[in-house]
GROMACS .gro file of C-alpha atoms in nm:
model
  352
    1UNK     CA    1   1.971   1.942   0.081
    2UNK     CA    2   2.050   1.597   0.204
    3UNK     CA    3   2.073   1.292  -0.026
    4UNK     CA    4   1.770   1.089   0.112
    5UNK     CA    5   1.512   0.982  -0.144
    6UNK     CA    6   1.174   0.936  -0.043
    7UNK     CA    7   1.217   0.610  -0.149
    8UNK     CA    8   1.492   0.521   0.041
    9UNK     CA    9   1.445   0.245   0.259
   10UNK     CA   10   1.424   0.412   0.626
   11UNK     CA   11   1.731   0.322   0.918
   12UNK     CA   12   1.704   0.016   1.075
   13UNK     CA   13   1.911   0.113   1.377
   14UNK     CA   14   1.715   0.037   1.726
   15UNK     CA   15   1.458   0.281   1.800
   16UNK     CA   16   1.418   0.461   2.128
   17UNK     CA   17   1.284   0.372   2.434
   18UNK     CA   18   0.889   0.331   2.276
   19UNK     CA   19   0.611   0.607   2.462
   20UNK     CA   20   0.331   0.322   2.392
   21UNK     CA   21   0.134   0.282   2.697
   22UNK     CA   22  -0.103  -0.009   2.643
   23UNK     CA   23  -0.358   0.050   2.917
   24UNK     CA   24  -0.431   0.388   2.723
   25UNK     CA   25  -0.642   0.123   2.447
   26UNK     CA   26  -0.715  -0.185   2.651
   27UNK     CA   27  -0.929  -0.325   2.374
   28UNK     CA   28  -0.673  -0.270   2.145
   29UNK     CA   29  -0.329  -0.348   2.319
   30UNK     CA   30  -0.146  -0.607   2.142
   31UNK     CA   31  -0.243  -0.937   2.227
   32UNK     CA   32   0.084  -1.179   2.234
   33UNK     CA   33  -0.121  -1.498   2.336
   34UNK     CA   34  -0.151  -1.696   1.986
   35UNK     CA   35  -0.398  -2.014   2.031
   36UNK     CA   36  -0.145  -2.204   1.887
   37UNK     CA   37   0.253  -2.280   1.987
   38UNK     CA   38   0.301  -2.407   1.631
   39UNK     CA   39   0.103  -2.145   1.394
   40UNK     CA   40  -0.081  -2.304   1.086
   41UNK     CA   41   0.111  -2.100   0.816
   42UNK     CA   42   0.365  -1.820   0.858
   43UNK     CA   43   0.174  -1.419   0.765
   44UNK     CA   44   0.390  -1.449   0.403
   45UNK     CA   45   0.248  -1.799   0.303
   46UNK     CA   46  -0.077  -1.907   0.142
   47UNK     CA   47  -0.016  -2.223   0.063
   48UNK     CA   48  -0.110  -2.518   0.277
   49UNK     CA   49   0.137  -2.797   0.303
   50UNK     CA   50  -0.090  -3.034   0.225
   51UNK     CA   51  -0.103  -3.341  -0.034
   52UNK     CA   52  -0.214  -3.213  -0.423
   53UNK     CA   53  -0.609  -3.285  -0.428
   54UNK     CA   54  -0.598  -3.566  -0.661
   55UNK     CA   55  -0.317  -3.759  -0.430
   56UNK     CA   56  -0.565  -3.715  -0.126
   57UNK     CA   57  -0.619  -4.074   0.000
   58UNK     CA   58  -0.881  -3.920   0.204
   59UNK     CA   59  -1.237  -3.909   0.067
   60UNK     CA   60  -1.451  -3.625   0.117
   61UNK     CA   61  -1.716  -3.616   0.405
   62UNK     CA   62  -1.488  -3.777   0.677
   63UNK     CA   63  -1.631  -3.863   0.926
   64UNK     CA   64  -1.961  -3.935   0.826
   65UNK     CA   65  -2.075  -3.597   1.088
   66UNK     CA   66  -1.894  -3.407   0.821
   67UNK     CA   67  -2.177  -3.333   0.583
   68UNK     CA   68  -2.471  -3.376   0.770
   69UNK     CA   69  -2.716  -3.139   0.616
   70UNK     CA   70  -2.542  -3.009   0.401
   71UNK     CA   71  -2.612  -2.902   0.029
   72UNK     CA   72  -2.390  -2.778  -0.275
   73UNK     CA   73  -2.138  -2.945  -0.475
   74UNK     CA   74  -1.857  -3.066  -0.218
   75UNK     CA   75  -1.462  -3.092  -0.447
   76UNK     CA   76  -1.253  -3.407  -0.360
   77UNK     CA   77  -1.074  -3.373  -0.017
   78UNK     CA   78  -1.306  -3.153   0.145
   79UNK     CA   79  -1.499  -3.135   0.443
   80UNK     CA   80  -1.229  -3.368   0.672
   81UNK     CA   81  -1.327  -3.363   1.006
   82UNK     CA   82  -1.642  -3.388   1.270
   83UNK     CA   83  -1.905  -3.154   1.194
   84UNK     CA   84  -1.708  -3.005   0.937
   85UNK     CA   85  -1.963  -2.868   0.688
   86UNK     CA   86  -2.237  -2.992   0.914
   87UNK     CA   87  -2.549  -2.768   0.782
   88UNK     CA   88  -2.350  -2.563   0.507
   89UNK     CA   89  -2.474  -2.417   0.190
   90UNK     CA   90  -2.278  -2.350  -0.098
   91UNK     CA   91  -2.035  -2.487  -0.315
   92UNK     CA   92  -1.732  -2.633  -0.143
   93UNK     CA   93  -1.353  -2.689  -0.407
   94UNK     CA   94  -1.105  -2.907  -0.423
   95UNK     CA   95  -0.935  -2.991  -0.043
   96UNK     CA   96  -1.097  -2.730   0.165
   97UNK     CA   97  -1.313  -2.715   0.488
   98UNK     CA   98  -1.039  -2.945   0.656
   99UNK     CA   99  -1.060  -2.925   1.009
  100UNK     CA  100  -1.294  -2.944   1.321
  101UNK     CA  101  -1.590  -2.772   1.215
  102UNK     CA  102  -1.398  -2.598   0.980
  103UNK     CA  103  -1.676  -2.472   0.783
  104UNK     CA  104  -1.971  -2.575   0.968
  105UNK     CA  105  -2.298  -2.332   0.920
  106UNK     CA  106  -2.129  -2.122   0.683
  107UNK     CA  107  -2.279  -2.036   0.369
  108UNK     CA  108  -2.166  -1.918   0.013
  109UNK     CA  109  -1.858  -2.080  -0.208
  110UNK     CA  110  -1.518  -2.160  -0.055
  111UNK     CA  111  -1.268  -2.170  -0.290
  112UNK     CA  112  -0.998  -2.453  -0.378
  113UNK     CA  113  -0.739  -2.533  -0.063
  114UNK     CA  114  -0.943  -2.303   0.170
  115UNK     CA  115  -1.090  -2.287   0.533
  116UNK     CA  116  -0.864  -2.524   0.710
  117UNK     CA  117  -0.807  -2.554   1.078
  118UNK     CA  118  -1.043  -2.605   1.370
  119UNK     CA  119  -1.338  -2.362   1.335
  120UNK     CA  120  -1.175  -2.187   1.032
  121UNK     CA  121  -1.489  -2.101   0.835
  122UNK     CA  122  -1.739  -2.165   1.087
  123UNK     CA  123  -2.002  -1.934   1.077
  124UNK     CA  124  -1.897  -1.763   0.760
  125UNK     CA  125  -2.111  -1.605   0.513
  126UNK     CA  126  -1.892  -1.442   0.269
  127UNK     CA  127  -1.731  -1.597  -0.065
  128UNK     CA  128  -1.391  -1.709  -0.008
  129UNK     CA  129  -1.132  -1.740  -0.280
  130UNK     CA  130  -0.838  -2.012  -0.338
  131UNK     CA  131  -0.582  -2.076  -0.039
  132UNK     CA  132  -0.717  -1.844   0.177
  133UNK     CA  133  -0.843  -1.861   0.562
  134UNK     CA  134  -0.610  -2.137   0.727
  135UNK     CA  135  -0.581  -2.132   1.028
  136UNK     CA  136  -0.755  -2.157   1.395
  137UNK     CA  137  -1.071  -1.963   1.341
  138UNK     CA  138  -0.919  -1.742   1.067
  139UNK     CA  139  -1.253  -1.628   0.883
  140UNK     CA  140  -1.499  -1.729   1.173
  141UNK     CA  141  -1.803  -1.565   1.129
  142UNK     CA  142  -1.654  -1.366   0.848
  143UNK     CA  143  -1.954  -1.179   0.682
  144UNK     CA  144  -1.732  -1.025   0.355
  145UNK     CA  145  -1.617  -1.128   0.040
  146UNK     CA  146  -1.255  -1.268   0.078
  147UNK     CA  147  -0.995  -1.250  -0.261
  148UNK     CA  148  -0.699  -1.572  -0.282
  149UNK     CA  149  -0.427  -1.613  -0.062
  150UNK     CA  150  -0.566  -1.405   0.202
  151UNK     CA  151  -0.693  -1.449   0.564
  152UNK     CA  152  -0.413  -1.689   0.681
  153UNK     CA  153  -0.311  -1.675   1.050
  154UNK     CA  154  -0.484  -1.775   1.352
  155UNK     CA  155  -0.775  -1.561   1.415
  156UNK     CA  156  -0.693  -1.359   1.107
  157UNK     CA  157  -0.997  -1.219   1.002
  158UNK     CA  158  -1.252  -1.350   1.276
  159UNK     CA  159  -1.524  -1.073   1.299
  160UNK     CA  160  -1.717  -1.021   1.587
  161UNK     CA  161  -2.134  -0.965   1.628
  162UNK     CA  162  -2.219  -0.601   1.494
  163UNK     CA  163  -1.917  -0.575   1.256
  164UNK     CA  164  -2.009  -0.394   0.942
  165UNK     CA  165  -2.049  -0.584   0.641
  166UNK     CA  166  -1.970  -0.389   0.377
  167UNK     CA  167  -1.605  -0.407   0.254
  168UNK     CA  168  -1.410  -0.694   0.104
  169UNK     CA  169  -1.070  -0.807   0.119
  170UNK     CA  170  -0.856  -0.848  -0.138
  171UNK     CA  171  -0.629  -1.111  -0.288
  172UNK     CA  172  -0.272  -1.172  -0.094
  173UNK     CA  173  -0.389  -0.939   0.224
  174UNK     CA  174  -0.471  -1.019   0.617
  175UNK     CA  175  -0.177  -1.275   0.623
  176UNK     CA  176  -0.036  -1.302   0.973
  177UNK     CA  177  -0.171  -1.377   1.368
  178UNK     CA  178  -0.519  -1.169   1.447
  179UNK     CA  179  -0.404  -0.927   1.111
  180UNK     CA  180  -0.759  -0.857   1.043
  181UNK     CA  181  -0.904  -0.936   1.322
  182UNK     CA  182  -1.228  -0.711   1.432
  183UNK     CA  183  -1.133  -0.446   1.084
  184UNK     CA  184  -1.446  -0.286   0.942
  185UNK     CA  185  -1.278  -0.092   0.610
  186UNK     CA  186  -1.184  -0.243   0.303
  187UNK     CA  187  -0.852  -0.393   0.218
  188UNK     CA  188  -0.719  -0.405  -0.098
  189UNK     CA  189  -0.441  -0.652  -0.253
  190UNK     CA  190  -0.146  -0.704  -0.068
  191UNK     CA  191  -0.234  -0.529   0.252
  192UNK     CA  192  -0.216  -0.563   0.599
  193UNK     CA  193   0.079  -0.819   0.606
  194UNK     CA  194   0.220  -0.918   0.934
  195UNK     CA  195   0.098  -0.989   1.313
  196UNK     CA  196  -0.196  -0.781   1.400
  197UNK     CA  197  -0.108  -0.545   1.107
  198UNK     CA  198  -0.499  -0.438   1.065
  199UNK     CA  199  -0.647  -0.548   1.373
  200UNK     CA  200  -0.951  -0.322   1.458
  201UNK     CA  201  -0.903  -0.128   1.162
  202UNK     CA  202  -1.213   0.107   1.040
  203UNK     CA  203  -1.122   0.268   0.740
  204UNK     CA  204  -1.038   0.198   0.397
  205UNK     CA  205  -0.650   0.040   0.341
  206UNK     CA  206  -0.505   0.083  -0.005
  207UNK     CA  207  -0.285  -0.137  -0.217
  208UNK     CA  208   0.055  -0.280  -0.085
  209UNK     CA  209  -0.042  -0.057   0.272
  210UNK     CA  210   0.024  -0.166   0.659
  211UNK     CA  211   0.236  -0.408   0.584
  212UNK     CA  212   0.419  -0.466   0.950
  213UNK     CA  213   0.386  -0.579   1.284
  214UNK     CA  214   0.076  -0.382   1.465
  215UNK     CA  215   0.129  -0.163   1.110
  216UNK     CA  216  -0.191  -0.031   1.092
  217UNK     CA  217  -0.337  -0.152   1.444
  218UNK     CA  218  -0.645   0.039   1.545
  219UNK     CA  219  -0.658   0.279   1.296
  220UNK     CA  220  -0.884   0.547   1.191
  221UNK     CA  221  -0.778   0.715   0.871
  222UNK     CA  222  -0.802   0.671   0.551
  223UNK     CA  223  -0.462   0.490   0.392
  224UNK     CA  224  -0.352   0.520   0.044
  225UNK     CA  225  -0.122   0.297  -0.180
  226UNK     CA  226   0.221   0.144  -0.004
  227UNK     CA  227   0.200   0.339   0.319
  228UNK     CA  228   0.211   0.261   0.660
  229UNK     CA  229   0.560   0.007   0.634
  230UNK     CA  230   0.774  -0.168   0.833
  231UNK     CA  231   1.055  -0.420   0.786
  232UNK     CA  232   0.930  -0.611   1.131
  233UNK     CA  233   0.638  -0.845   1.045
  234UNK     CA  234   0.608  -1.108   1.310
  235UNK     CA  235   0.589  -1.125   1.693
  236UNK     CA  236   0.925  -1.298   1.659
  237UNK     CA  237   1.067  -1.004   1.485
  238UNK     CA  238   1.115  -0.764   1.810
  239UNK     CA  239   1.262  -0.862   2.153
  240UNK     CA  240   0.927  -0.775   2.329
  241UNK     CA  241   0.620  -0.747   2.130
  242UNK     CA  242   0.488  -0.580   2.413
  243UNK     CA  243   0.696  -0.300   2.475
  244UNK     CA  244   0.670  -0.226   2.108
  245UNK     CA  245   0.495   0.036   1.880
  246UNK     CA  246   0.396  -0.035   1.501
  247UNK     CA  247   0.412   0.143   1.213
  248UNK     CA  248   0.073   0.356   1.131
  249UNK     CA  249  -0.032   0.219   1.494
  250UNK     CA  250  -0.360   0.444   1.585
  251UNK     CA  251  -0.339   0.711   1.336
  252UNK     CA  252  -0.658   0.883   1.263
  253UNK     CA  253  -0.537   1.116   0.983
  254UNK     CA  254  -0.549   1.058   0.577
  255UNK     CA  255  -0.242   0.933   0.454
  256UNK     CA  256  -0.131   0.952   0.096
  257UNK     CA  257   0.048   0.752  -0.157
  258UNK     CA  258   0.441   0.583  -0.049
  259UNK     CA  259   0.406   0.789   0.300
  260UNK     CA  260   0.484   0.644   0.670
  261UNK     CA  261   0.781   0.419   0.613
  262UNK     CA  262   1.038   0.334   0.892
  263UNK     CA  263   0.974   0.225   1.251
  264UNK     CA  264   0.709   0.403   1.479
  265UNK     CA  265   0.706   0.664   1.145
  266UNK     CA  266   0.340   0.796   1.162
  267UNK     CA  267   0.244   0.613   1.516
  268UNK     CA  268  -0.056   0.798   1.675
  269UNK     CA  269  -0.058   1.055   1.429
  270UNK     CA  270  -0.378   1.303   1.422
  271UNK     CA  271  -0.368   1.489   1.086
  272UNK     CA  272  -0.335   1.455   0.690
  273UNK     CA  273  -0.028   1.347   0.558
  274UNK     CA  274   0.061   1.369   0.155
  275UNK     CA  275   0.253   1.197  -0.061
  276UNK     CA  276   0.617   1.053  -0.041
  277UNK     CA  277   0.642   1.199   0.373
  278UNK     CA  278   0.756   1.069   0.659
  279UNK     CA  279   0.983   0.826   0.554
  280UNK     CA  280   1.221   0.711   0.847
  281UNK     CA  281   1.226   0.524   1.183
  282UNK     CA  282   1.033   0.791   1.390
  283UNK     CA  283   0.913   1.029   1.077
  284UNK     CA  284   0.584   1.207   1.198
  285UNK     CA  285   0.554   0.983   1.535
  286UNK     CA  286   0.264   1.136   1.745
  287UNK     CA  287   0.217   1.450   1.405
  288UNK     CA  288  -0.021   1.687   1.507
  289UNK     CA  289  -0.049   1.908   1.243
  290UNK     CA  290  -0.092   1.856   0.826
  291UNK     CA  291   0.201   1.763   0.625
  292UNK     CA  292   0.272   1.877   0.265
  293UNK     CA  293   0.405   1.601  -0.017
  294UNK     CA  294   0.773   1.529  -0.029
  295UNK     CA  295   0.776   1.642   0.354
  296UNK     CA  296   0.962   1.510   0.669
  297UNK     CA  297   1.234   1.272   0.510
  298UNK     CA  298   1.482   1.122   0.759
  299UNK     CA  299   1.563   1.001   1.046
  300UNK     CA  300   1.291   1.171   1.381
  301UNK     CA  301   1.181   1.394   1.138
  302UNK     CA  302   0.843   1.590   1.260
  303UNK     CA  303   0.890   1.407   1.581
  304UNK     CA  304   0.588   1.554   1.793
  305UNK     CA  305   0.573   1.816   1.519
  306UNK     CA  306   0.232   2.066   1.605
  307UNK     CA  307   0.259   2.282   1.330
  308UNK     CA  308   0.187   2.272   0.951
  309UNK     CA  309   0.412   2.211   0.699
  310UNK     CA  310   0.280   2.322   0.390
  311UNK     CA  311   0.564   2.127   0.152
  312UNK     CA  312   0.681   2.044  -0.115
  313UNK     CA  313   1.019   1.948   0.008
  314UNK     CA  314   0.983   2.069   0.334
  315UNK     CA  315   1.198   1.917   0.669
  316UNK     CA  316   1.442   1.703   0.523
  317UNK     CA  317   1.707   1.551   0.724
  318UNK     CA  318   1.794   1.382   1.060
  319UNK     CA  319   1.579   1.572   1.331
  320UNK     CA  320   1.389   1.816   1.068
  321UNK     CA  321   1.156   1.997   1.214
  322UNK     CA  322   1.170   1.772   1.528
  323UNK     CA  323   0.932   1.920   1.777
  324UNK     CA  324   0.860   2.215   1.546
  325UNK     CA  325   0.527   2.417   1.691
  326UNK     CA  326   0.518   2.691   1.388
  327UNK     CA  327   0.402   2.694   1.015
  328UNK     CA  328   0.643   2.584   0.792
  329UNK     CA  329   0.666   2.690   0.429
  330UNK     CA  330   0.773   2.517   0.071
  331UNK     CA  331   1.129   2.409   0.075
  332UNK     CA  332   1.250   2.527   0.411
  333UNK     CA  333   1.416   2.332   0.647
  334UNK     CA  334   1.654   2.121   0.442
  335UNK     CA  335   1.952   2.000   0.688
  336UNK     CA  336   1.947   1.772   0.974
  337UNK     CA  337   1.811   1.928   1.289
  338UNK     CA  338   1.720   2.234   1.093
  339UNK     CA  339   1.404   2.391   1.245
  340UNK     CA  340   1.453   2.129   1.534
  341UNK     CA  341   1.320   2.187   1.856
  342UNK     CA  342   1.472   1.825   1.976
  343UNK     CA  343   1.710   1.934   2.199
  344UNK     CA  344   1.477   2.113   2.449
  345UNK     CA  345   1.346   1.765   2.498
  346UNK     CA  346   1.410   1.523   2.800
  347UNK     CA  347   1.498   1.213   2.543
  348UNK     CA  348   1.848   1.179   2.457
  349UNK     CA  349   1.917   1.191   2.052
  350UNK     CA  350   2.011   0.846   1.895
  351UNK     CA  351   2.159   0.868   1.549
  352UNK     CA  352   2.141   0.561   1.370
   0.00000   0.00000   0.00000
């Protein structure tokens, strides 16, 4: 058998030529057009770069628009900026609601350092925890409970009229430009890092999962714990974020625990995928068919693969199972381009 681990970190060589053809999902295609040239906060950082509350020389309610109608305890530093909680309700801590309408009509308690930028909160009726939504509308009209550090980008978890309201997002997750932007499932902790990683999302998203540029981008399935990964986080990361494909990017099948790890690994796949599979740039890209745990390990492994592979240790190696239309069994296919169809396609092979 070959020498990868499923927990090897997948190739980082370039990836070929990507099939992603964006006018397929118009609502959906990536959106390269931040509001801002000079984003509030990188995707990886919660933490405003602002002065510590009690060295604000700004008083609260600034200007005197800022807190027109509005009721609940308001923390030192906060509400800066017209109409910024104009008409809000709720409790409002320590240098938060900075901005231009930042939090104005929103309701519920914002946490310490939260809800700045223009519009940030506006609208919002969910609780939002310490350093969390900053940035250019980054919880606007948010209707769910939001954990710490989370919801930082522009537009990062801005929710749209007839969004469904129940599921919450945890602490550290939804960090990056539009990464939550429109999602309907719950996130947990440390999930969806990175540029449109969970935009349109509408399913549940486990710990330490879709963490990647467009990692998790209009998908459908259910994602366990640290799946769906990428080393590419931010538009900046690829030459053209447009002629790119993420990571997880419209699956609609179940995928289990440490699965989907390595560029375009699990992109438009259909089926269920278990545990510790398809790991490597390619792994499972366009799967049809179920995959079995410890399955498709390397390198355009169950590339366009149509047929099961019941696992364990199943399709291991560059190529694996490539193409493969046929049931596979337990432990079969264990060299690279074993049980590899690949060559009967048009696309050259590119060995990182």
């Amino acid at each position: 058998k070959p020498t990868v681990s499923p927990t090897t970190k997948a190739p980082t060589a370039s990836p070929l030529p990507p099939t992603f053809d964006p006018t397929k999902y118009p609502s959906l295609s990536p959106t390269f057009i931040p509001t801002f040239s000079d984003p509030t906060v990188s995707p990886s950082s919660a933490v405003p770069t602002l002065p510590a509350p009690t060295q604000s020389p700004i008083e609260s309610c600034t200007p005197e628009s800022a807190c027109e109608n509005a009721s609940g305890a308001i923390g030192a530093g906060s509400c800066i900026g017209d109409f910024a909680c104009q008409n809000k309700t709720g409790d409002v801590g320590i240098a938060s609601c900075i901005g231009v309408e930042g939090c104005r009509e929103s309701t519920e308690i914002v946490g310490d350092n939260s809800c700045l930028g223009e519009e940030a909160c506006k609208f919002n009726t969910g609780i939002i925890g310490n350093n969390s939504c900053i940035g250019y509308r980054a919880c606007y009209a948010n209707v769910v409970d939001i954990g710490d550090n989370a919801c930082n980008g522009e537009q990062s978890c801005e929710q749209e009229e007839g969004d469904a309201i129940f599921f919450e997002i945890g602490s550290n997750s939804c960090n990056g430009i539009l990464s939550c932007i429109s999602n309907i499932g719950n996130v947990s902790n440390s999930s969806c890092i990175g540029d449109e990683a969970c935009r349109g999302n509408k399913n549940n998203i486990g710990i330490g999962s879709c963490d990647g540029l467009f990692a998790c981008l209009g998908n459908h399935g259910d994602t366990a714990n640290n799946s769906c990964i990428s080393d590419q986080k931010t538009y900046e990361d690829v030459s053209d974020p447009l002629d790119y494909t993420g990571v997880c990017q419209f699956n609609e099948g179940r995928i289990l625990n440490t699965s989907c790890q390595g560029l375009e690994s699990c992109a438009r796949n259909k089926a269920a995928i278990s545990s510790e599979s398809c790991l490597g740039v390619n792994a499972c890209r366009d799967n049809l068919a179920s995959i079995g745990e410890r399955c498709c390990v390397g390198f355009r492994s169950c590339l366009d693969n149509s047929g099961d592979i019941d696992g364990p240790d199943s399709c291991l190696g560059i190529e694996a199972c490539c193409a493969n239309d046929v049931f596979i069994g337990a432990d079969q296919c264990t060299t690279d381009e074993s049980c590899s169809k690949c060559n009967q396609l048009t696309e050259p092979m590119l060995i990182p």
